[in-house]
mmCIF file of C-alpha atoms in Angstrom:
data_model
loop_
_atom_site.group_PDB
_atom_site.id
_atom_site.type_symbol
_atom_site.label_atom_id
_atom_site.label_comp_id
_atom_site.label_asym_id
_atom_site.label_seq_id
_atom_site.Cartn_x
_atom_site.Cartn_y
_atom_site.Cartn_z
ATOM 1 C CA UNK A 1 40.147 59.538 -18.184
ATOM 2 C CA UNK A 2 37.954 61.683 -16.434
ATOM 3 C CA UNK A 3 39.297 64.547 -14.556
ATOM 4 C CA UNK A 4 37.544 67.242 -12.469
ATOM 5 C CA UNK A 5 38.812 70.478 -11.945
ATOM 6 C CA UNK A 6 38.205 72.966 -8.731
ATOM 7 C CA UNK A 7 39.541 76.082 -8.595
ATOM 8 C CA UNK A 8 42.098 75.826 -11.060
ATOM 9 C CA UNK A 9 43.631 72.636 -9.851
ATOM 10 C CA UNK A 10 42.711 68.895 -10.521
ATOM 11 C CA UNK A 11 39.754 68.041 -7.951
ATOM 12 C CA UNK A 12 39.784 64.333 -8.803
ATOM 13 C CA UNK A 13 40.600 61.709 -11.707
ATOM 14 C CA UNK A 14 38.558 58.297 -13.030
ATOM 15 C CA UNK A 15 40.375 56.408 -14.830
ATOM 16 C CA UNK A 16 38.072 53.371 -14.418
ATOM 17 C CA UNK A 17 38.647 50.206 -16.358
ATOM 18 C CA UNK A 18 41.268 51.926 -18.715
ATOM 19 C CA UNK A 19 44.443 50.901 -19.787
ATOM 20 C CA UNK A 20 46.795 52.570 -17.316
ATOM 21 C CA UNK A 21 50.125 50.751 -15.575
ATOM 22 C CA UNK A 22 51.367 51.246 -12.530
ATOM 23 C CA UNK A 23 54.311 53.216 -14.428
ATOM 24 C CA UNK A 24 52.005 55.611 -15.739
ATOM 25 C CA UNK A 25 51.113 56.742 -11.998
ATOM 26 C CA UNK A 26 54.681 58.606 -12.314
ATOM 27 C CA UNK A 27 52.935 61.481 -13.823
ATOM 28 C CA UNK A 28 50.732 61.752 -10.830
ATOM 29 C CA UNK A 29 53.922 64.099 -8.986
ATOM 30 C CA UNK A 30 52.644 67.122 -10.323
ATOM 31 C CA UNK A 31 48.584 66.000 -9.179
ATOM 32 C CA UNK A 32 49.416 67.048 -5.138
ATOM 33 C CA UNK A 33 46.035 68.887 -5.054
ATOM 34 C CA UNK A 34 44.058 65.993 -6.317
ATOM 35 C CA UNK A 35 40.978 64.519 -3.706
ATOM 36 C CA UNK A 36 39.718 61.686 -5.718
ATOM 37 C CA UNK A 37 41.087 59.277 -7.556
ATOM 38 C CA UNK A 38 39.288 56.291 -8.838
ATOM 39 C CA UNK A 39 41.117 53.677 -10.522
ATOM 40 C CA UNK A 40 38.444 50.836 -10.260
ATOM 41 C CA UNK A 41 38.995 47.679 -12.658
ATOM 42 C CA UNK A 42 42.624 48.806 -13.784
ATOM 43 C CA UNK A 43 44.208 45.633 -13.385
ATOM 44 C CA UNK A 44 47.568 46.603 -13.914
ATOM 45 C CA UNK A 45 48.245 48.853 -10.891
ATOM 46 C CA UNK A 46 50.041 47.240 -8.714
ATOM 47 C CA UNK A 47 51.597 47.681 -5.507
ATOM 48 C CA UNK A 48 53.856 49.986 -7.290
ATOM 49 C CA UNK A 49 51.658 52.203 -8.501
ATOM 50 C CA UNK A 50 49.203 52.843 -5.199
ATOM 51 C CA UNK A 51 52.809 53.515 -3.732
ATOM 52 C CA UNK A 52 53.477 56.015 -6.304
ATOM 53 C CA UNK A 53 50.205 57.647 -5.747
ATOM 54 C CA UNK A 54 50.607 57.840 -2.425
ATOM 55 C CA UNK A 55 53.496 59.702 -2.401
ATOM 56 C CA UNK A 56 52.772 62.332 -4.879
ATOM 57 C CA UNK A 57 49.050 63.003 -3.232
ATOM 58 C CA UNK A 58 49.525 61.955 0.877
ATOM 59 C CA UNK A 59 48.531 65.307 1.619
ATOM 60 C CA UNK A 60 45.251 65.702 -0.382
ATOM 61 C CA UNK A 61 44.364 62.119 -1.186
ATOM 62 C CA UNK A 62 40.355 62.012 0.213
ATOM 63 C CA UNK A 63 38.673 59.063 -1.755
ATOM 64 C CA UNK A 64 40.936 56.290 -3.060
ATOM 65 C CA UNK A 65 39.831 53.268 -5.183
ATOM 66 C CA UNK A 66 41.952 50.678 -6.534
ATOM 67 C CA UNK A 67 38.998 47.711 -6.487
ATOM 68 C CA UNK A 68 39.822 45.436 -9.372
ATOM 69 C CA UNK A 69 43.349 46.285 -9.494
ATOM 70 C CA UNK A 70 46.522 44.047 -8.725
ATOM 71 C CA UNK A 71 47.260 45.955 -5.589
ATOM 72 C CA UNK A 72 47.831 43.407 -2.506
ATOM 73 C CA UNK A 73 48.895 43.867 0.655
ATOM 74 C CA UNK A 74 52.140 45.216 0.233
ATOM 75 C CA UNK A 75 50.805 48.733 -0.383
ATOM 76 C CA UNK A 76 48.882 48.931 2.731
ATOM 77 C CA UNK A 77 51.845 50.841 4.332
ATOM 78 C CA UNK A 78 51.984 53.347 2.116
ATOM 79 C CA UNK A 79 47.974 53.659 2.038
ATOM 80 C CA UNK A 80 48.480 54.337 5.706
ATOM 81 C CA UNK A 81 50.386 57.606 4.914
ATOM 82 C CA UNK A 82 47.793 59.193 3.296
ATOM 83 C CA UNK A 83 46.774 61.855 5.688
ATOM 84 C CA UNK A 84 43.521 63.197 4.560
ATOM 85 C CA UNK A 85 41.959 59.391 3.451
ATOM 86 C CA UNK A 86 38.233 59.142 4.654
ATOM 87 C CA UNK A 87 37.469 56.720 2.060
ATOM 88 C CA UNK A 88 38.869 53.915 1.025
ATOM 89 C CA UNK A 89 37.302 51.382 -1.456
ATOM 90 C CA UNK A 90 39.610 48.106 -1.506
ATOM 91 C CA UNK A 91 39.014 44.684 -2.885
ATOM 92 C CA UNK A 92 37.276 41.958 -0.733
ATOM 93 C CA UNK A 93 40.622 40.022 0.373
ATOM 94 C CA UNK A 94 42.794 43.209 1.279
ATOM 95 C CA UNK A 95 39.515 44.498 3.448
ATOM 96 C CA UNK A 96 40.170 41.445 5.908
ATOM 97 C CA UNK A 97 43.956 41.751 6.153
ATOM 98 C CA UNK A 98 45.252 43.337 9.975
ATOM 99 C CA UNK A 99 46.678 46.513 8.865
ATOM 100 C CA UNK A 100 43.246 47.973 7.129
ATOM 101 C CA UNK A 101 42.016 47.801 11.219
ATOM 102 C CA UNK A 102 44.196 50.802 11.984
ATOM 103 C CA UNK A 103 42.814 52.633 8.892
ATOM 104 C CA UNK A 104 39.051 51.823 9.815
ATOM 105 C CA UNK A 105 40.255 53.334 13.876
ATOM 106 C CA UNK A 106 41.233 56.556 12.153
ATOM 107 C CA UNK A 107 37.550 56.984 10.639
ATOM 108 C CA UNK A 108 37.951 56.288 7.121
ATOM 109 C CA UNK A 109 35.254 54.393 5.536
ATOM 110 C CA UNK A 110 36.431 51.169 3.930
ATOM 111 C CA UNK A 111 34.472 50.096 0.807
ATOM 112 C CA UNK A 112 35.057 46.166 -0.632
ATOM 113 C CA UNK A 113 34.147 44.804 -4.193
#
């Protein structure tokens, strides 16, 4: 995993194409300063997991990207409580479902792969 640091607290993590589940996103609680996380090709987040994420970081979460994982569109609830979101990269399917409408309204910039 890659993980930046700013100012003494985690800036942003890439975990891209690694073996991570959606159980391991658990350890995200303590990660509520955390802008970026990138999580592209980790096909065993889930649903589960984006909600965990979203939960721990709703406050700070900037750039989100869970392309190429198992996440469908059960999650897009809780990716709707992430306050700070302005970008959001999402695969193809979940980028055409209703709810993603109300995200693109509230400026943030949806990315599909």
């Amino acid at each position: 995993a890659v993980v930046s640091t700013q100012s003494g607290h985690y800036a942003g993590i890439s975990i891209k194409h690694k073996d991570i589940t959606s159980m391991g996103c658990k350890h995200f609680q303590g990660l509520k300063y955390v802008k970026h996380i990138d999580f592209e090709g980790c096909q065993d987040i889930d649903d589960s997991g984006v909600k965990l994420v979203c939960q721990h970081c709703h406050d700070s979460l900037v750039e989100f990207n869970i392309i190429g994982t198992s996440a469908s569109s059960k999650c897009l609830d809780d990716l709707h409580k992430l306050e700070k979101l302005q970008k959001l990269s999402i695969n193809e399917k979940l980028a055409l479902h209703e709810k993603i409408k109300h995200l693109k309204r509230n400026n943030v910039e949806i990315v599909s792969g």
